[in-house]
Amino acid sequence: MIGKGRDAIGRLTAFLRGHPAPVTYGIIAVCCVAFVLSPSSGLNPSYGTGDHLLTAQSAYFERWGVLPAELFTGSPRAALTPATALFVHGSWVHLLGNMLFLYVFGAMVEERMGHLPYALFYLVSGYLALLGYAMAHAGSEQTLVGASGAISAVLGAFLYLFPDARVTSVFPFLLFLPLRFPAWVVLPFWVALQWAAAGQDSQGPGVAYLAHLIGFSVGFLYAWVRYGHRFRKAAPDSAGG
């Protein structure tokens, strides 16, 4: 049994060495599988259709999502929801948008941080982002789901670690032409948009712009404190986003 255990560890180590971003791709896979199997996708016939599907979706979000009004009641189950909500998405657009950002920016951050530190960074940052949002809307009874807080933390860390990496971006006011800009141009512009939207977000959870800002700040500050100037250098062009 000991020999088999060592063989398994060896195979896992070889896999991690041969794949630069197994945590990032693993998170994407888990989020996609969870969504397809959930009532949110509309693909699982066990949840029915019409009103039955809507009821199942509501129950699903209440079970796995963050409900700010219950989060601070001392319930252990509620205390876990800022972690479980990171793997829950409300629609195909919600899922694909988040996974695109994670795919573009996550691999390089994971390679720089290391697999286990990156996994902990992702979970803790995402938890803090959703917790901070819930504190700002403590009386809300609307559920909050999605990985955007954690992914925003990845963006913050990316900006600090790879400020000169060029990112392919599209902007509506530039006729959606794909253009390449340094991360220090693209990501602060994205933050400015989140800040402007958060200032108008007074109706409780919808698009959690405040969670985006909290996550981005946590990610940037963590990279700044943890790595200082030791690893802050130019990086190859990222894939796009």
Short mmCIF file of C-alpha atoms in Angstrom, two decimals:
data_model
loop_
_atom_site.label_atom_id
_atom_site.label_comp_id
_atom_site.label_asym_id
_atom_site.label_seq_id
_atom_site.Cartn_x
_atom_site.Cartn_y
_atom_site.Cartn_z
CA MET A 1 0.00 0.00 0.00
CA ILE A 2 2.87 2.37 0.83
CA GLY A 3 4.45 1.72 -2.55
CA LYS A 4 1.17 2.42 -4.33
CA GLY A 5 0.79 5.64 -2.36
CA ARG A 6 4.25 6.77 -3.38
CA ASP A 7 3.50 5.91 -7.00
CA ALA A 8 0.32 8.00 -6.88
CA ILE A 9 2.20 10.95 -5.39
CA GLY A 10 4.88 10.58 -8.05
CA ARG A 11 2.31 10.57 -10.83
CA LEU A 12 0.60 13.64 -9.35
CA THR A 13 3.94 15.46 -9.07
CA ALA A 14 4.80 14.61 -12.68
CA PHE A 15 1.39 15.84 -13.81
CA LEU A 16 1.78 19.17 -12.00
CA ARG A 17 5.26 19.67 -13.45
CA GLY A 18 4.02 18.98 -16.97
CA HIS A 19 1.00 21.29 -16.73
CA PRO A 20 1.74 24.93 -15.87
CA ALA A 21 -1.77 25.76 -14.66
CA PRO A 22 -3.65 22.68 -13.40
CA VAL A 23 -5.43 24.67 -10.67
CA THR A 24 -6.74 27.29 -13.10
CA TYR A 25 -7.95 24.69 -15.58
CA GLY A 26 -9.31 22.55 -12.76
CA ILE A 27 -11.37 25.45 -11.41
CA ILE A 28 -12.73 26.12 -14.90
CA ALA A 29 -13.66 22.45 -15.28
CA VAL A 30 -15.38 22.29 -11.87
CA CYS A 31 -17.36 25.48 -12.52
CA CYS A 32 -18.48 24.24 -15.94
CA VAL A 33 -19.49 20.78 -14.71
CA ALA A 34 -21.30 22.24 -11.69
CA PHE A 35 -23.20 24.63 -13.94
CA VAL A 36 -24.21 22.00 -16.51
CA LEU A 37 -25.52 19.71 -13.76
CA SER A 38 -27.32 22.53 -11.93
CA PRO A 39 -30.81 23.85 -12.65
CA SER A 40 -29.24 27.10 -13.91
CA SER A 41 -28.16 25.54 -17.20
CA GLY A 42 -31.61 24.19 -18.08
CA LEU A 43 -29.93 21.03 -19.41
CA ASN A 44 -30.69 18.69 -16.50
CA PRO A 45 -34.15 17.18 -17.09
CA SER A 46 -34.47 16.11 -13.47
CA TYR A 47 -35.33 19.69 -12.51
CA GLY A 48 -38.29 19.87 -14.86
CA THR A 49 -39.39 22.95 -16.76
CA GLY A 50 -41.38 26.14 -16.21
CA ASP A 51 -42.28 26.87 -12.59
CA HIS A 52 -40.61 23.68 -11.36
CA LEU A 53 -37.31 24.77 -12.91
CA LEU A 54 -37.57 28.27 -11.43
CA THR A 55 -38.28 26.83 -7.99
CA ALA A 56 -35.28 24.50 -8.30
CA GLN A 57 -33.04 27.38 -9.36
CA SER A 58 -34.13 29.51 -6.39
CA ALA A 59 -33.51 26.64 -3.96
CA TYR A 60 -30.11 25.95 -5.55
CA PHE A 61 -28.96 29.55 -5.13
CA GLU A 62 -30.21 29.71 -1.54
CA ARG A 63 -28.36 26.50 -0.65
CA TRP A 64 -24.99 27.26 -2.25
CA GLY A 65 -25.00 31.04 -2.66
CA VAL A 66 -24.38 33.83 -0.15
CA LEU A 67 -27.48 35.20 1.55
CA PRO A 68 -26.23 38.36 3.32
CA ALA A 69 -29.11 38.46 5.79
CA GLU A 70 -28.17 34.98 7.09
CA LEU A 71 -24.38 35.13 6.77
CA PHE A 72 -23.77 36.81 10.12
CA THR A 73 -26.25 34.79 12.19
CA GLY A 74 -23.59 32.35 13.38
CA SER A 75 -24.78 29.47 11.20
CA PRO A 76 -21.84 27.21 10.17
CA ARG A 77 -23.57 26.40 6.89
CA ALA A 78 -24.02 30.07 6.05
CA ALA A 79 -20.38 30.76 6.93
CA LEU A 80 -19.28 28.33 4.21
CA THR A 81 -21.37 29.89 1.45
CA PRO A 82 -18.79 32.55 0.40
CA ALA A 83 -16.62 29.58 -0.60
CA THR A 84 -19.30 27.44 -2.26
CA ALA A 85 -20.73 30.44 -4.12
CA LEU A 86 -17.43 30.75 -6.04
CA PHE A 87 -18.40 27.65 -8.04
CA VAL A 88 -22.02 28.64 -8.74
CA HIS A 89 -23.16 30.72 -11.72
CA GLY A 90 -26.54 32.06 -12.65
CA SER A 91 -26.49 31.89 -16.46
CA TRP A 92 -24.43 30.87 -19.46
CA VAL A 93 -23.27 34.46 -19.96
CA HIS A 94 -22.26 34.70 -16.30
CA LEU A 95 -20.30 31.45 -16.49
CA LEU A 96 -18.56 32.02 -19.82
CA GLY A 97 -17.60 35.61 -19.02
CA ASN A 98 -15.98 34.61 -15.74
CA MET A 99 -14.22 31.57 -17.18
CA LEU A 100 -12.81 33.62 -20.07
CA PHE A 101 -11.18 36.08 -17.67
CA LEU A 102 -9.84 33.24 -15.53
CA TYR A 103 -8.45 31.42 -18.57
CA VAL A 104 -6.69 34.52 -19.88
CA PHE A 105 -5.15 35.77 -16.64
CA GLY A 106 -5.11 32.81 -14.26
CA ALA A 107 -2.44 30.60 -15.84
CA MET A 108 0.36 33.17 -15.65
CA VAL A 109 -0.48 34.10 -12.06
CA GLU A 110 -0.58 30.44 -11.04
CA GLU A 111 2.75 29.73 -12.72
CA ARG A 112 4.33 32.64 -10.85
CA MET A 113 2.78 31.85 -7.44
CA GLY A 114 2.93 28.07 -7.53
CA HIS A 115 -0.01 25.68 -7.59
CA LEU A 116 -0.91 25.33 -3.90
CA PRO A 117 -0.31 29.00 -2.95
CA TYR A 118 -2.38 30.05 -5.96
CA ALA A 119 -5.24 27.73 -5.00
CA LEU A 120 -5.30 29.13 -1.45
CA PHE A 121 -5.00 32.68 -2.78
CA TYR A 122 -7.97 32.12 -5.11
CA LEU A 123 -10.23 30.68 -2.41
CA VAL A 124 -9.32 33.12 0.36
CA SER A 125 -9.51 36.19 -1.90
CA GLY A 126 -12.85 35.09 -3.34
CA TYR A 127 -14.19 34.44 0.16
CA LEU A 128 -13.11 37.88 1.35
CA ALA A 129 -14.60 39.58 -1.71
CA LEU A 130 -18.03 38.02 -1.17
CA LEU A 131 -17.82 38.54 2.58
CA GLY A 132 -17.06 42.23 2.09
CA TYR A 133 -19.96 42.61 -0.31
CA ALA A 134 -22.31 40.86 2.12
CA MET A 135 -21.21 43.18 4.93
CA ALA A 136 -22.12 46.18 2.78
CA HIS A 137 -25.56 44.66 2.08
CA ALA A 138 -26.10 42.94 5.42
CA GLY A 139 -29.86 43.22 5.29
CA SER A 140 -30.28 41.87 1.78
CA GLU A 141 -32.23 38.67 1.19
CA GLN A 142 -31.04 38.26 -2.40
CA THR A 143 -28.50 35.53 -3.03
CA LEU A 144 -25.03 36.25 -4.39
CA VAL A 145 -23.19 33.71 -6.56
CA GLY A 146 -20.25 33.61 -8.94
CA ALA A 147 -16.47 33.48 -9.16
CA SER A 148 -16.01 37.11 -10.15
CA GLY A 149 -14.65 38.20 -6.75
CA ALA A 150 -11.90 35.58 -6.86
CA ILE A 151 -11.18 36.27 -10.53
CA SER A 152 -10.92 39.98 -9.77
CA ALA A 153 -8.25 39.09 -7.21
CA VAL A 154 -6.40 37.22 -9.96
CA LEU A 155 -6.59 40.37 -12.10
CA GLY A 156 -5.18 42.46 -9.26
CA ALA A 157 -2.27 40.08 -8.77
CA PHE A 158 -1.68 39.97 -12.53
CA LEU A 159 -1.46 43.76 -12.70
CA TYR A 160 1.23 43.83 -10.01
CA LEU A 161 3.21 40.83 -11.27
CA PHE A 162 2.95 41.51 -15.02
CA PRO A 163 2.25 45.24 -15.54
CA ASP A 164 3.84 45.29 -19.00
CA ALA A 165 2.18 42.15 -20.37
CA ARG A 166 0.13 43.06 -23.42
CA VAL A 167 -3.53 42.05 -23.38
CA THR A 168 -5.81 41.81 -26.41
CA SER A 169 -8.94 43.82 -25.65
CA VAL A 170 -12.06 45.05 -27.40
CA PHE A 171 -13.86 48.30 -26.57
CA PRO A 172 -17.35 49.23 -27.83
CA PHE A 173 -16.38 52.86 -28.43
CA LEU A 174 -13.55 51.64 -30.70
CA LEU A 175 -15.97 49.64 -32.86
CA PHE A 176 -15.02 46.39 -31.10
CA LEU A 177 -11.65 46.27 -32.85
CA PRO A 178 -9.23 43.87 -31.12
CA LEU A 179 -6.31 45.96 -29.87
CA ARG A 180 -3.34 45.10 -27.67
CA PHE A 181 -2.56 47.25 -24.65
CA PRO A 182 -0.29 46.78 -21.61
CA ALA A 183 -1.98 45.38 -18.51
CA TRP A 184 -1.29 48.66 -16.68
CA VAL A 185 -3.66 50.34 -19.19
CA VAL A 186 -6.38 47.70 -19.52
CA LEU A 187 -6.85 46.64 -15.90
CA PRO A 188 -7.02 50.12 -14.29
CA PHE A 189 -9.60 51.00 -16.96
CA TRP A 190 -11.58 47.91 -15.94
CA VAL A 191 -11.33 48.95 -12.28
CA ALA A 192 -12.60 52.43 -13.13
CA LEU A 193 -15.66 50.89 -14.80
CA GLN A 194 -16.33 48.72 -11.72
CA TRP A 195 -15.94 51.75 -9.45
CA ALA A 196 -18.40 53.80 -11.50
CA ALA A 197 -20.91 50.95 -11.56
CA ALA A 198 -20.51 50.24 -7.83
CA GLY A 199 -21.37 53.86 -7.09
CA GLN A 200 -24.79 53.27 -8.64
CA ASP A 201 -25.29 49.85 -7.03
CA SER A 202 -27.76 50.58 -4.26
CA GLN A 203 -30.34 47.87 -4.88
CA GLY A 204 -28.48 44.94 -3.34
CA PRO A 205 -26.91 41.98 -5.16
CA GLY A 206 -27.21 42.00 -8.92
CA VAL A 207 -23.85 42.40 -10.56
CA ALA A 208 -21.53 42.47 -7.56
CA TYR A 209 -19.35 45.40 -8.58
CA LEU A 210 -18.25 46.03 -5.02
CA ALA A 211 -17.08 42.40 -4.76
CA HIS A 212 -15.03 42.98 -7.91
CA LEU A 213 -13.34 45.99 -6.36
CA ILE A 214 -12.68 44.21 -3.06
CA GLY A 215 -11.28 41.16 -4.83
CA PHE A 216 -9.05 43.25 -7.10
CA SER A 217 -7.69 45.21 -4.13
CA VAL A 218 -7.02 42.05 -2.13
CA GLY A 219 -5.21 40.45 -5.07
CA PHE A 220 -3.06 43.48 -5.82
CA LEU A 221 -2.14 44.05 -2.17
CA TYR A 222 -1.34 40.39 -1.62
CA ALA A 223 1.03 40.33 -4.60
CA TRP A 224 2.62 43.58 -3.43
CA VAL A 225 3.17 42.37 0.13
CA ARG A 226 4.08 38.78 -0.71
CA TYR A 227 6.39 39.31 -3.66
CA GLY A 228 7.60 42.89 -3.42
CA HIS A 229 10.02 43.65 -6.27
CA ARG A 230 11.52 40.18 -6.47
CA PHE A 231 9.16 38.78 -9.10
CA ARG A 232 7.75 41.96 -10.63
CA LYS A 233 9.09 41.90 -14.18
CA ALA A 234 8.03 41.90 -17.78
CA ALA A 235 6.17 38.83 -18.99
CA PRO A 236 5.31 37.32 -22.40
CA ASP A 237 2.16 38.57 -24.10
CA SER A 238 -0.96 37.05 -22.65
CA ALA A 239 -3.44 35.23 -24.87
CA GLY A 240 -6.08 37.92 -24.96
CA GLY A 241 -9.23 38.93 -23.15
#
